[in-house]
Each structure stands twice: as structure tokens, then as C-alpha cells.
Amino acid sequence: MSIGTYILVSLVKIVLALLILLTAVAYTTLLERKVVAHIQNRWGPSRVGPFGIWQPLADGLKFIFKEDLTPPYVNKPLYMLAPIIALTTALTSIAVIPIGPWIRLGSVNTPLQITDINIGLLVILGVTSVGVYGVALAGWSSNSKYSMLGGLRASAQMISYEIALGLSLIGVLIYAGSFSLSDIVNSQAGVWFGFIPKWNIFKGQFVAFFIYIMAAYAETNRIPFDLPEAETELVAGYHTEYSSMKFAMFFMAEYANMVTVACLASILFLGGWSGPVFGPPIVQSLLPVFWFAVRVFAFMFIYIWVRGTLPRFRYDQLMAFGWKFLLPLAIANIVVTAFVVAVK
Amino acid sequence: MPQNYVPIFIFALVAFLVAAGTVALCALVRPKNPFKTKLMPYECGITPFDNARGRYTVRFYIVAILFVVFDVETIFLFPWAVQFKLLGLFGLLEMMIFLGILIVGYIWIWKKGALEWV
């Protein structure tokens, strides 16, 4: 196809992806409040529309019209830049995630992702690593003790668990032989004995799967690893001095990162969009997207379920868990996987 | 294909515009009513004392240095894993030797107490 069509198709996909992602982010907040409320035997938001379904819109409007305080003692350029970096990187990391196989629309044949590149996984890891800057800069530029401590804690925690996260992916890469996320999904096609799908989690990567999930919870600063914003000791951590929409942007970034992590977990370990496909052609082309969405929703639900269930770690326990347990376990997983694949 | 990377940059630009645009939009419509106590750093109600960017524990530096060591190792493992079937037995043994050296270093830093937080 010509360059003009290519750019146009890309732009349409980018706008669609951003709309879907931001809607998902908004409604994850509602889902979280509802589920946590029911876990704690409350009702959760129920006044704005039926079952509170307009609550995210009301929250967004409220955030926009709140006073945005920029305290005089902050480092102003970095203070402004930090939430922008956090949100930009969180949104950009969704760019290479495929939500389905190639589809045909009229004369245009296109993958169901922004772009299919052969180092997709590396791009995601790289872009999410830059997100640490948003948190660290927010903590430092605020010039407040709680922000500083929260920023330091968050940076140390995120870089510690990034190692376990990266090492847990090696096993999957050995099986798939490619960084391209659609190749990784395709390498998990087929079934054993007619009913066990050949997903990586069933190929012996279940240890890696659990390392990935735990490291990802720590990367996104979620309970039980939410030390950077532990409200009982640090007020709000690195965003103590932020207000209004800048405060909301850190939360949007956190939830967008959760969506990315859930998508990656589905793609790397649970076979991506594979699932039974049947019915008329239009249903056949949409069913893979549906199966993918089901997996992502399940992961988001587990995120919230964990939040409603587990207490918070202590900081030394958190560091010991990452460095003394997850890291050696991930290295052992690599060695075992390498020998198993080599013997085959 | 190199042109496949272009949409990522477009996406990053659009995401940046969305983020910066939100901040700009809020600057237009928000109320502005600051006063002295509202602008003080938040310290649970007491008057702030001391510098916020004061001294903090050396552990954070140690974690950062260890991160560099192990992250380089991770980056070294990525291309090896992708080309695993092509490299065969030689690649496997070579990587096991590399991991062996790394694990010796890991045990050493553990014994030295670099992984202890207290």
C-alpha cells in the first residue's frame, strides 16, 4: 500500500487504540471501586447513573475543575514534566500489543495492532523503563519529604523487580524464537491430546508465569507491593504534592500500565487470542479479539481481587523477596528451560 | 522493515499531546485561590523543618549499582534466547559458563550483605 494510506491507517488505529485504552482505564477504576466495595461488604459507587456507570465521567469532570496547586518551592519544569512523562510512556507501551490476527477491511490488509515490528517485546520493556523517570522526577521535584521518600522507594522497587520481570521472559523467548508479539502468539497455536492448548504456561513456563505476575504487580506499584504510595506511612508517596488533573494523570498511568501488563501476560503465557472460532465470517474475525479481551479482563479482575485480599509488605521484605527469591528462581527457570529445550 | 517503526513515534507524539493537552486544558478552566498555608509543603500539619532533599540511606545506591550489573546480564540473555535453537550446544554451554560466573558474583554479594536492607 502507498505511504499515504499507511500513515492514514496508522493514525486511525492510534486514535482508536487511545480511545479504547483511556475508556478501559476509566472503567477499571469503576470496576476496582465496585469489586473492592463488594469484597468489603459495601455497595461502592451507585448514585451516578444505574450501578454508578457514569462515575468515571463524573470523576474526570471533577478533576478538571479542581484547583491545580503548584507550590512555590517545587522545581517547576520537572514538576510539570513528571506526570506527562508517566502518562506518555504508559500510553505508548500499548503501541505494539496485538489484540488479534491480521484482518481485511475492503482493500486494506492490516494487523490488529498499531504496528507489527520484530522487536515488539523490547520496545515495551524499554518504554515502560522510561516510566521510572516520571515517578523519580515527581518525587524529587516536589521538594517535600514524603514525596522524596516515595520517589526513592518507587525507583528502587521498580528497578529491582525489572530484573526478575526481564528474566522471566527468557523462557518464553527460547520457545518462541522471536521478539515479535504476534510470532509469540503464533508459536503457541495447536493442542495436545485434542484438548490441552499449547500455551507457554502449559509448556513448563508456569514458574516464569508466577514470577512475571509478581514482578508486574511490583512494577505497577499495586498491592501487595504498593510501598511507594503506602498511605499509612507516606501520606501519598511521590504524588503527595500533586493536585487536580496532574494527580489524576499518575493514576491514569498506573491503570494504563496495568492494562499493558495484563495484555502482555495473556500474549506471553496464555496463548494471546487463541480460542474456539465459529459462526459467520464477521463473527469469526471478531471472536479472537473477544477471547483476548476475556483474558485481559480476567487479569484485571485478579489485580483487584488481590488488592481486596492481601495486606502490604514491609519494605525490607519487599527487597528481600525480589533479590533473594524471585531473582534466583528466575535464573533457575532459565537454566532448566534451556536444558529441556536442548535435550528435545 | 524500518517504516514499521514510524507509527510508534506517531503514537508517542499523540500520547504526549494528549497528556500535555490535558494539563493545558485544566490550566484554562481551573479556579486559582492560593494562600500561604495552602502552599506549604505537606507535613501532617506541623511547620516544615529541615531540607526535604537531605541525606538518605546508602542502600538505594547499592540497589541501583546491582541493578546495572544484573540488567546488563538480562540484556545479554535476550538475543541468546531468541537465537537459542540456532546456537545449539555451543551457545548453551557458553551461556551456562556466563551464568555460572554471574551466580558466583551473586553469592558473593549476598554473603557481603549487599542484599540486606537493615
CSV table of C-alpha atoms in Angstrom, one decimal:
chain,number,residue,atom,x,y,z
A,1,MET,CA,0.0,0.0,0.0
A,2,SER,CA,1.1,3.6,-0.5
A,3,ILE,CA,2.7,5.7,2.1
A,4,GLY,CA,-0.3,8.0,2.4
A,5,THR,CA,-2.7,5.1,3.1
A,6,TYR,CA,-0.2,3.6,5.5
A,7,ILE,CA,0.1,6.8,7.6
A,8,LEU,CA,-3.7,7.2,7.4
A,9,VAL,CA,-4.4,3.7,8.6
A,10,SER,CA,-1.9,4.1,11.4
A,11,LEU,CA,-3.4,7.3,12.5
A,12,VAL,CA,-6.9,5.8,12.6
A,13,LYS,CA,-5.6,2.9,14.6
A,14,ILE,CA,-3.7,5.2,17.0
A,15,VAL,CA,-6.8,7.2,17.8
A,16,LEU,CA,-8.9,4.1,18.2
A,17,ALA,CA,-6.3,2.5,20.4
A,18,LEU,CA,-6.1,5.6,22.6
A,19,LEU,CA,-9.9,5.8,22.9
A,20,ILE,CA,-10.2,2.2,23.9
A,21,LEU,CA,-7.3,2.3,26.3
A,22,LEU,CA,-8.5,5.5,28.1
A,23,THR,CA,-12.0,4.1,28.3
A,24,ALA,CA,-10.6,0.9,29.7
A,25,VAL,CA,-8.6,2.9,32.2
A,26,ALA,CA,-11.6,4.9,33.3
A,27,TYR,CA,-13.8,1.9,33.7
A,28,THR,CA,-11.1,-0.1,35.5
A,29,THR,CA,-11.3,2.5,38.3
A,30,LEU,CA,-15.1,1.9,38.5
A,31,LEU,CA,-14.6,-1.9,38.4
A,32,GLU,CA,-12.0,-1.6,41.2
A,33,ARG,CA,-14.2,0.5,43.4
A,34,LYS,CA,-17.2,-1.8,42.8
A,35,VAL,CA,-15.3,-5.1,43.4
A,36,VAL,CA,-13.4,-3.8,46.4
A,37,ALA,CA,-16.6,-2.5,47.8
A,38,HIS,CA,-18.4,-5.8,47.4
A,39,ILE,CA,-15.4,-7.6,49.0
A,40,GLN,CA,-15.7,-5.3,52.0
A,41,ASN,CA,-19.5,-5.8,52.1
A,42,ARG,CA,-20.3,-2.3,50.8
A,43,TRP,CA,-22.1,-1.1,47.6
A,44,GLY,CA,-19.5,1.1,46.0
A,45,PRO,CA,-20.4,4.0,43.7
A,46,SER,CA,-24.2,3.7,43.0
A,47,ARG,CA,-25.5,7.2,42.7
A,48,VAL,CA,-24.3,8.5,39.3
A,49,GLY,CA,-26.4,6.6,36.8
A,50,PRO,CA,-27.6,2.9,37.1
A,51,PHE,CA,-25.0,0.9,39.1
A,52,GLY,CA,-22.8,4.1,39.1
A,53,ILE,CA,-21.7,3.6,35.4
A,54,TRP,CA,-21.2,7.3,34.9
A,55,GLN,CA,-19.0,7.6,37.9
A,56,PRO,CA,-15.7,7.7,35.8
A,57,LEU,CA,-17.1,10.6,33.8
A,58,ALA,CA,-18.1,12.5,36.9
A,59,ASP,CA,-14.7,11.9,38.4
A,60,GLY,CA,-12.9,13.1,35.3
A,61,LEU,CA,-15.0,16.3,35.2
A,62,LYS,CA,-14.4,16.9,38.9
A,63,PHE,CA,-10.6,16.5,38.4
A,64,ILE,CA,-10.6,19.0,35.5
A,65,PHE,CA,-12.5,21.7,37.5
A,66,LYS,CA,-10.4,21.3,40.7
A,67,GLU,CA,-7.8,23.9,41.7
A,68,ASP,CA,-4.4,22.9,40.5
A,69,LEU,CA,-1.9,23.9,43.1
A,70,THR,CA,1.7,24.5,42.0
A,71,PRO,CA,3.6,25.1,45.3
A,72,PRO,CA,6.3,27.8,45.1
A,73,TYR,CA,9.1,25.6,46.5
A,74,VAL,CA,8.9,22.9,43.7
A,75,ASN,CA,11.3,22.6,40.7
A,76,LYS,CA,8.7,23.9,38.3
A,77,PRO,CA,9.7,22.4,34.9
A,78,LEU,CA,10.3,18.9,36.3
A,79,TYR,CA,7.2,19.2,38.4
A,80,MET,CA,5.2,19.8,35.3
A,81,LEU,CA,7.0,17.3,33.2
A,82,ALA,CA,6.8,14.3,35.6
A,83,PRO,CA,3.1,13.4,35.2
A,84,ILE,CA,3.4,14.0,31.4
A,85,ILE,CA,6.3,11.5,31.2
A,86,ALA,CA,4.4,9.0,33.3
A,87,LEU,CA,1.3,9.1,31.2
A,88,THR,CA,3.0,9.3,27.8
A,89,THR,CA,5.1,6.2,28.5
A,90,ALA,CA,2.2,4.3,29.9
A,91,LEU,CA,0.1,5.0,26.9
A,92,THR,CA,2.9,4.5,24.3
A,93,SER,CA,3.7,1.0,25.6
A,94,ILE,CA,0.4,-0.3,24.2
A,95,ALA,CA,1.5,0.6,20.7
A,96,VAL,CA,3.0,-2.8,19.7
A,97,ILE,CA,0.5,-5.0,21.5
A,98,PRO,CA,-1.6,-7.1,19.1
A,99,ILE,CA,-5.2,-7.7,20.1
A,100,GLY,CA,-6.0,-10.1,17.2
A,101,PRO,CA,-4.7,-11.6,14.0
A,102,TRP,CA,-4.5,-9.8,10.6
A,103,ILE,CA,-7.8,-8.6,9.3
A,104,ARG,CA,-9.0,-7.4,5.9
A,105,LEU,CA,-11.1,-4.2,5.6
A,106,GLY,CA,-12.0,-3.5,2.0
A,107,SER,CA,-8.7,-3.3,0.1
A,108,VAL,CA,-6.6,-2.8,3.2
A,109,ASN,CA,-4.9,-5.8,4.9
A,110,THR,CA,-3.8,-4.8,8.4
A,111,PRO,CA,-2.8,-6.3,11.8
A,112,LEU,CA,-5.0,-5.5,14.8
A,113,GLN,CA,-2.2,-3.5,16.4
A,114,ILE,CA,-0.6,-0.2,15.8
A,115,THR,CA,2.4,-1.7,14.1
A,116,ASP,CA,4.0,-5.2,13.9
A,117,ILE,CA,7.7,-5.0,14.5
A,118,ASN,CA,10.2,-7.8,15.1
A,119,ILE,CA,11.4,-6.3,18.4
A,120,GLY,CA,8.0,-5.6,19.9
A,121,LEU,CA,8.7,-7.0,23.4
A,122,LEU,CA,11.9,-5.0,23.7
A,123,VAL,CA,10.0,-1.8,22.8
A,124,ILE,CA,7.5,-2.4,25.6
A,125,LEU,CA,10.3,-3.1,28.1
A,126,GLY,CA,12.2,0.0,27.0
A,127,VAL,CA,9.2,2.3,27.0
A,128,THR,CA,8.0,1.1,30.4
A,129,SER,CA,11.5,1.5,31.9
A,130,VAL,CA,11.4,5.2,30.9
A,131,GLY,CA,8.3,5.4,33.1
A,132,VAL,CA,10.5,5.2,36.2
A,133,TYR,CA,11.7,8.7,35.4
A,134,GLY,CA,8.2,10.1,35.8
A,135,VAL,CA,8.0,8.7,39.3
A,136,ALA,CA,11.5,9.5,40.3
A,137,LEU,CA,11.3,13.1,39.0
A,138,ALA,CA,7.9,13.6,40.6
A,139,GLY,CA,9.3,12.6,44.0
A,140,TRP,CA,12.4,14.8,43.7
A,141,SER,CA,10.9,17.9,42.1
A,142,SER,CA,8.1,18.2,44.7
A,143,ASN,CA,10.7,19.1,47.4
A,144,SER,CA,8.6,17.5,50.1
A,145,LYS,CA,9.9,14.8,52.5
A,146,TYR,CA,7.1,12.4,51.8
A,147,SER,CA,7.4,12.8,48.0
A,148,MET,CA,11.1,12.3,48.2
A,149,LEU,CA,10.9,9.1,50.2
A,150,GLY,CA,8.1,7.8,48.0
A,151,GLY,CA,10.0,8.6,44.8
A,152,LEU,CA,13.2,6.9,46.1
A,153,ARG,CA,11.3,3.8,47.2
A,154,ALA,CA,9.4,3.6,43.9
A,155,SER,CA,12.6,3.9,41.8
A,156,ALA,CA,14.4,1.2,43.9
A,157,GLN,CA,11.4,-1.1,43.8
A,158,MET,CA,10.8,-0.7,40.1
A,159,ILE,CA,14.4,-1.3,39.1
A,160,SER,CA,14.7,-4.3,41.4
A,161,TYR,CA,11.7,-6.1,40.0
A,162,GLU,CA,12.5,-5.1,36.4
A,163,ILE,CA,15.3,-7.7,36.6
A,164,ALA,CA,13.0,-10.5,37.7
A,165,LEU,CA,10.5,-9.4,35.1
A,166,GLY,CA,13.0,-9.4,32.3
A,167,LEU,CA,14.5,-12.8,33.3
A,168,SER,CA,11.0,-14.4,33.5
A,169,LEU,CA,10.5,-13.7,29.8
A,170,ILE,CA,13.7,-15.6,28.7
A,171,GLY,CA,12.0,-19.0,28.8
A,172,VAL,CA,9.1,-17.8,26.6
A,173,LEU,CA,11.7,-16.3,24.1
A,174,ILE,CA,13.6,-19.6,24.0
A,175,TYR,CA,10.3,-21.4,22.9
A,176,ALA,CA,9.1,-18.7,20.5
A,177,GLY,CA,12.5,-17.7,19.0
A,178,SER,CA,11.2,-14.1,18.3
A,179,PHE,CA,10.6,-10.8,19.9
A,180,SER,CA,7.6,-10.1,17.8
A,181,LEU,CA,4.5,-10.5,19.9
A,182,SER,CA,2.4,-11.9,17.1
A,183,ASP,CA,5.1,-14.5,16.4
A,184,ILE,CA,5.0,-15.4,20.1
A,185,VAL,CA,1.2,-15.9,19.9
A,186,ASN,CA,1.5,-18.0,16.8
A,187,SER,CA,4.2,-20.2,18.4
A,188,GLN,CA,1.5,-21.2,21.0
A,189,ALA,CA,-1.0,-22.4,18.4
A,190,GLY,CA,-2.3,-26.0,18.4
A,191,VAL,CA,-3.4,-28.5,21.1
A,192,TRP,CA,-2.0,-31.7,22.8
A,193,PHE,CA,-4.3,-34.8,23.0
A,194,GLY,CA,-7.1,-32.7,21.4
A,195,PHE,CA,-7.8,-30.5,24.4
A,196,ILE,CA,-4.7,-29.1,26.2
A,197,PRO,CA,-3.8,-25.9,24.4
A,198,LYS,CA,0.0,-25.4,23.7
A,199,TRP,CA,0.2,-22.2,25.7
A,200,ASN,CA,3.5,-21.4,27.2
A,201,ILE,CA,2.1,-21.8,30.7
A,202,PHE,CA,1.5,-25.5,29.9
A,203,LYS,CA,4.8,-25.9,28.1
A,204,GLY,CA,6.5,-25.7,31.5
A,205,GLN,CA,6.7,-21.9,31.9
A,206,PHE,CA,4.3,-21.8,34.9
A,207,VAL,CA,7.1,-20.8,37.3
A,208,ALA,CA,8.0,-18.0,34.9
A,209,PHE,CA,4.3,-17.0,34.7
A,210,PHE,CA,4.2,-16.5,38.5
A,211,ILE,CA,7.5,-14.7,38.6
A,212,TYR,CA,6.1,-12.4,35.8
A,213,ILE,CA,2.8,-11.8,37.6
A,214,MET,CA,4.5,-10.9,40.9
A,215,ALA,CA,7.2,-8.7,39.3
A,216,ALA,CA,4.5,-7.0,37.3
A,217,TYR,CA,2.5,-6.2,40.4
A,218,ALA,CA,5.6,-4.6,41.9
A,219,GLU,CA,6.3,-2.7,38.7
A,220,THR,CA,2.9,-1.2,38.6
A,221,ASN,CA,3.0,-0.4,42.4
A,222,ARG,CA,-0.1,-2.4,43.2
A,223,ILE,CA,-1.0,-4.0,46.5
A,224,PRO,CA,0.8,-6.0,48.0
A,225,PHE,CA,3.7,-4.1,46.6
A,226,ASP,CA,2.3,-0.5,46.9
A,227,LEU,CA,5.1,0.7,49.2
A,228,PRO,CA,5.8,3.9,47.2
A,229,GLU,CA,2.3,5.2,48.0
A,230,ALA,CA,1.7,3.5,51.3
A,231,GLU,CA,-0.8,5.9,52.7
A,232,THR,CA,-0.4,4.9,56.3
A,233,GLU,CA,3.3,5.9,56.4
A,234,LEU,CA,4.0,8.2,53.4
A,235,VAL,CA,0.7,10.1,53.0
A,236,ALA,CA,0.5,9.5,49.2
A,237,GLY,CA,4.2,8.9,48.3
A,238,TYR,CA,5.6,10.6,45.2
A,239,HIS,CA,2.3,12.4,44.3
A,240,THR,CA,1.7,13.9,47.7
A,241,GLU,CA,2.2,17.5,46.4
A,242,TYR,CA,0.2,17.0,43.2
A,243,SER,CA,-3.4,18.0,42.8
A,244,SER,CA,-6.2,18.1,40.3
A,245,MET,CA,-5.5,16.6,36.8
A,246,LYS,CA,-1.8,16.1,37.4
A,247,PHE,CA,-2.7,13.9,40.3
A,248,ALA,CA,-5.2,12.0,38.1
A,249,MET,CA,-2.6,11.5,35.4
A,250,PHE,CA,-0.4,9.4,37.7
A,251,PHE,CA,-3.4,7.2,38.4
A,252,MET,CA,-4.2,7.0,34.6
A,253,ALA,CA,-0.6,6.0,34.1
A,254,GLU,CA,-0.8,3.3,36.8
A,255,TYR,CA,-4.0,1.8,35.3
A,256,ALA,CA,-2.7,2.0,31.7
A,257,ASN,CA,0.3,0.1,32.9
A,258,MET,CA,-2.0,-2.5,34.5
A,259,VAL,CA,-3.7,-2.9,31.1
A,260,THR,CA,-0.4,-3.3,29.4
A,261,VAL,CA,0.8,-5.9,31.9
A,262,ALA,CA,-2.5,-7.9,31.6
A,263,CYS,CA,-2.2,-7.8,27.7
A,264,LEU,CA,1.5,-9.0,27.9
A,265,ALA,CA,0.6,-11.8,30.4
A,266,SER,CA,-2.1,-13.0,28.0
A,267,ILE,CA,0.1,-12.9,25.0
A,268,LEU,CA,3.3,-14.4,26.5
A,269,PHE,CA,1.8,-17.1,28.7
A,270,LEU,CA,-1.8,-17.7,27.8
A,271,GLY,CA,-1.9,-18.0,24.0
A,272,GLY,CA,-3.0,-14.4,23.2
A,273,TRP,CA,-6.2,-14.5,21.2
A,274,SER,CA,-6.5,-18.3,20.6
A,275,GLY,CA,-9.8,-19.8,21.3
A,276,PRO,CA,-12.7,-21.5,19.5
A,277,VAL,CA,-13.7,-19.7,16.3
A,278,PHE,CA,-17.1,-20.4,14.7
A,279,GLY,CA,-20.1,-18.7,13.1
A,280,PRO,CA,-20.5,-16.3,10.1
A,281,PRO,CA,-17.4,-14.6,8.7
A,282,ILE,CA,-17.9,-11.3,10.6
A,283,VAL,CA,-18.2,-13.2,14.0
A,284,GLN,CA,-15.1,-15.3,13.0
A,285,SER,CA,-13.0,-12.2,12.6
A,286,LEU,CA,-14.1,-10.7,15.9
A,287,LEU,CA,-14.0,-13.7,18.1
A,288,PRO,CA,-10.2,-13.7,18.6
A,289,VAL,CA,-10.5,-10.1,19.9
A,290,PHE,CA,-13.2,-11.3,22.2
A,291,TRP,CA,-11.1,-14.2,23.6
A,292,PHE,CA,-8.2,-11.7,24.1
A,293,ALA,CA,-10.4,-9.3,25.9
A,294,VAL,CA,-11.7,-12.1,28.2
A,295,ARG,CA,-8.1,-12.9,29.3
A,296,VAL,CA,-7.3,-9.3,29.9
A,297,PHE,CA,-10.4,-8.8,31.9
A,298,ALA,CA,-9.6,-11.9,34.0
A,299,PHE,CA,-6.2,-10.4,34.8
A,300,MET,CA,-7.6,-7.0,35.7
A,301,PHE,CA,-10.1,-8.8,38.0
A,302,ILE,CA,-7.4,-10.7,39.7
A,303,TYR,CA,-5.4,-7.5,40.2
A,304,ILE,CA,-8.4,-6.0,42.1
A,305,TRP,CA,-9.1,-9.3,43.9
A,306,VAL,CA,-5.6,-9.3,45.2
A,307,ARG,CA,-5.9,-5.7,46.3
A,308,GLY,CA,-9.0,-6.5,48.2
A,309,THR,CA,-7.4,-9.6,49.9
A,310,LEU,CA,-3.7,-9.1,50.7
A,311,PRO,CA,-2.0,-6.7,53.2
A,312,ARG,CA,1.1,-4.7,52.4
A,313,PHE,CA,4.7,-6.0,52.6
A,314,ARG,CA,7.3,-4.3,54.8
A,315,TYR,CA,10.0,-2.6,52.7
A,316,ASP,CA,12.9,-4.9,53.7
A,317,GLN,CA,10.6,-7.9,53.0
A,318,LEU,CA,9.9,-6.5,49.6
A,319,MET,CA,13.5,-6.0,48.7
A,320,ALA,CA,14.5,-9.5,50.1
A,321,PHE,CA,11.6,-11.1,48.1
A,322,GLY,CA,12.8,-9.5,44.9
A,323,TRP,CA,16.5,-10.0,45.2
A,324,LYS,CA,16.7,-13.3,47.2
A,325,PHE,CA,13.8,-15.2,46.0
A,326,LEU,CA,12.5,-14.1,42.6
A,327,LEU,CA,15.9,-13.5,41.0
A,328,PRO,CA,17.5,-16.9,41.8
A,329,LEU,CA,14.2,-18.6,40.9
A,330,ALA,CA,14.1,-16.8,37.5
A,331,ILE,CA,17.7,-17.8,36.8
A,332,ALA,CA,17.0,-21.4,37.7
A,333,ASN,CA,14.0,-21.3,35.4
A,334,ILE,CA,16.2,-20.2,32.5
A,335,VAL,CA,18.7,-23.0,33.1
A,336,VAL,CA,16.1,-25.7,33.4
A,337,THR,CA,14.2,-24.4,30.3
A,338,ALA,CA,17.4,-24.2,28.3
A,339,PHE,CA,18.4,-27.8,29.1
A,340,VAL,CA,14.8,-29.1,28.5
A,341,VAL,CA,14.7,-27.4,25.0
A,342,ALA,CA,18.2,-28.5,24.2
A,343,VAL,CA,17.5,-32.2,25.1
A,344,LYS,CA,14.4,-32.3,22.9
B,1,MET,CA,11.1,-3.1,7.9
B,2,PRO,CA,12.2,0.4,9.1
B,3,GLN,CA,8.9,2.1,8.1
B,4,ASN,CA,7.1,-0.1,10.6
B,5,TYR,CA,8.7,1.9,13.4
B,6,VAL,CA,7.2,5.2,12.3
B,7,PRO,CA,3.7,4.6,13.9
B,8,ILE,CA,5.4,4.1,17.3
B,9,PHE,CA,6.8,7.6,17.1
B,10,ILE,CA,3.5,9.0,15.9
B,11,PHE,CA,1.8,7.2,18.8
B,12,ALA,CA,4.3,8.6,21.3
B,13,LEU,CA,3.7,12.1,19.9
B,14,VAL,CA,-0.1,11.7,20.1
B,15,ALA,CA,0.2,10.3,23.6
B,16,PHE,CA,2.4,13.3,24.6
B,17,LEU,CA,-0.1,15.7,23.1
B,18,VAL,CA,-2.9,14.0,25.0
B,19,ALA,CA,-1.0,14.3,28.3
B,20,ALA,CA,0.2,17.9,27.7
B,21,GLY,CA,-3.2,18.9,26.3
B,22,THR,CA,-4.9,17.7,29.5
B,23,VAL,CA,-2.6,19.8,31.6
B,24,ALA,CA,-3.1,22.8,29.4
B,25,LEU,CA,-6.9,22.4,29.3
B,26,CYS,CA,-7.0,22.2,33.1
B,27,ALA,CA,-4.9,25.4,33.4
B,28,LEU,CA,-7.6,27.2,31.4
B,29,VAL,CA,-10.7,26.2,33.5
B,30,ARG,CA,-9.4,25.7,37.0
B,31,PRO,CA,-10.0,28.1,39.8
B,32,LYS,CA,-7.0,29.8,41.4
B,33,ASN,CA,-7.2,30.7,45.0
B,34,PRO,CA,-3.8,30.1,46.8
B,35,PHE,CA,-2.9,31.4,50.2
B,36,LYS,CA,0.1,30.9,52.4
B,37,THR,CA,-0.8,27.8,54.4
B,38,LYS,CA,-2.2,26.1,51.3
B,39,LEU,CA,1.1,26.5,49.6
B,40,MET,CA,3.2,25.0,52.4
B,41,PRO,CA,4.8,21.5,51.9
B,42,TYR,CA,2.5,18.9,53.4
B,43,GLU,CA,4.0,17.5,56.7
B,44,CYS,CA,0.9,16.4,58.5
B,45,GLY,CA,0.0,19.8,59.9
B,46,ILE,CA,3.3,20.7,61.6
B,47,THR,CA,5.5,23.6,60.3
B,48,PRO,CA,8.0,22.1,57.9
B,49,PHE,CA,11.6,21.9,59.1
B,50,ASP,CA,14.9,20.8,57.6
B,51,ASN,CA,15.7,20.3,53.9
B,52,ALA,CA,13.5,17.8,52.1
B,53,ARG,CA,16.4,16.7,49.9
B,54,GLY,CA,18.5,15.7,52.9
B,55,ARG,CA,20.5,12.6,53.5
B,56,TYR,CA,19.1,9.2,52.9
B,57,THR,CA,20.3,5.6,53.3
B,58,VAL,CA,23.2,4.4,51.1
B,59,ARG,CA,21.1,1.2,50.3
B,60,PHE,CA,19.4,3.0,47.5
B,61,TYR,CA,22.7,3.5,45.7
B,62,ILE,CA,23.7,-0.2,46.3
B,63,VAL,CA,20.4,-1.3,44.7
B,64,ALA,CA,21.0,1.0,41.7
B,65,ILE,CA,24.5,-0.4,41.2
B,66,LEU,CA,23.3,-4.0,41.5
B,67,PHE,CA,20.5,-3.2,39.0
B,68,VAL,CA,23.1,-2.1,36.4
B,69,VAL,CA,25.0,-5.4,36.8
B,70,PHE,CA,22.0,-7.6,36.5
B,71,ASP,CA,20.2,-5.6,33.9
B,72,VAL,CA,23.2,-5.8,31.5
B,73,GLU,CA,23.1,-9.6,32.1
B,74,THR,CA,19.4,-9.6,31.2
B,75,ILE,CA,20.1,-7.7,28.0
B,76,PHE,CA,22.8,-10.2,27.2
B,77,LEU,CA,20.4,-13.1,27.6
B,78,PHE,CA,17.7,-11.7,25.3
B,79,PRO,CA,19.4,-12.2,22.0
B,80,TRP,CA,20.8,-15.5,23.1
B,81,ALA,CA,17.3,-16.7,24.0
B,82,VAL,CA,15.9,-15.7,20.6
B,83,GLN,CA,18.7,-17.5,18.7
B,84,PHE,CA,18.7,-20.4,21.1
B,85,LYS,CA,17.9,-23.2,18.6
B,86,LEU,CA,20.4,-21.8,16.1
B,87,LEU,CA,23.3,-21.6,18.5
B,88,GLY,CA,23.0,-25.2,19.6
B,89,LEU,CA,25.2,-26.9,22.2
B,90,PHE,CA,28.0,-24.3,21.9
B,91,GLY,CA,25.6,-21.4,22.8
B,92,LEU,CA,24.1,-23.4,25.6
B,93,LEU,CA,27.4,-24.2,27.3
B,94,GLU,CA,28.8,-20.7,26.8
B,95,MET,CA,25.7,-19.2,28.4
B,96,MET,CA,25.9,-21.7,31.3
B,97,ILE,CA,29.5,-20.6,31.9
B,98,PHE,CA,28.5,-16.9,31.8
B,99,LEU,CA,25.6,-17.6,34.3
B,100,GLY,CA,28.0,-19.6,36.5
B,101,ILE,CA,30.3,-16.6,36.8
B,102,LEU,CA,27.3,-14.4,37.5
B,103,ILE,CA,25.9,-16.8,40.2
B,104,VAL,CA,29.3,-16.8,41.9
B,105,GLY,CA,29.2,-13.0,42.0
B,106,TYR,CA,25.6,-13.1,43.2
B,107,ILE,CA,26.5,-15.4,46.1
B,108,TRP,CA,29.4,-13.1,46.9
B,109,ILE,CA,27.2,-10.0,47.2
B,110,TRP,CA,24.7,-12.0,49.2
B,111,LYS,CA,27.5,-13.0,51.7
B,112,LYS,CA,28.8,-9.4,51.8
B,113,GLY,CA,25.3,-8.4,53.0
B,114,ALA,CA,24.6,-6.1,50.0
B,115,LEU,CA,21.1,-7.6,49.7
B,116,GLU,CA,20.2,-7.0,53.4
B,117,TRP,CA,18.1,-3.9,53.8
B,118,VAL,CA,18.6,-3.3,57.5
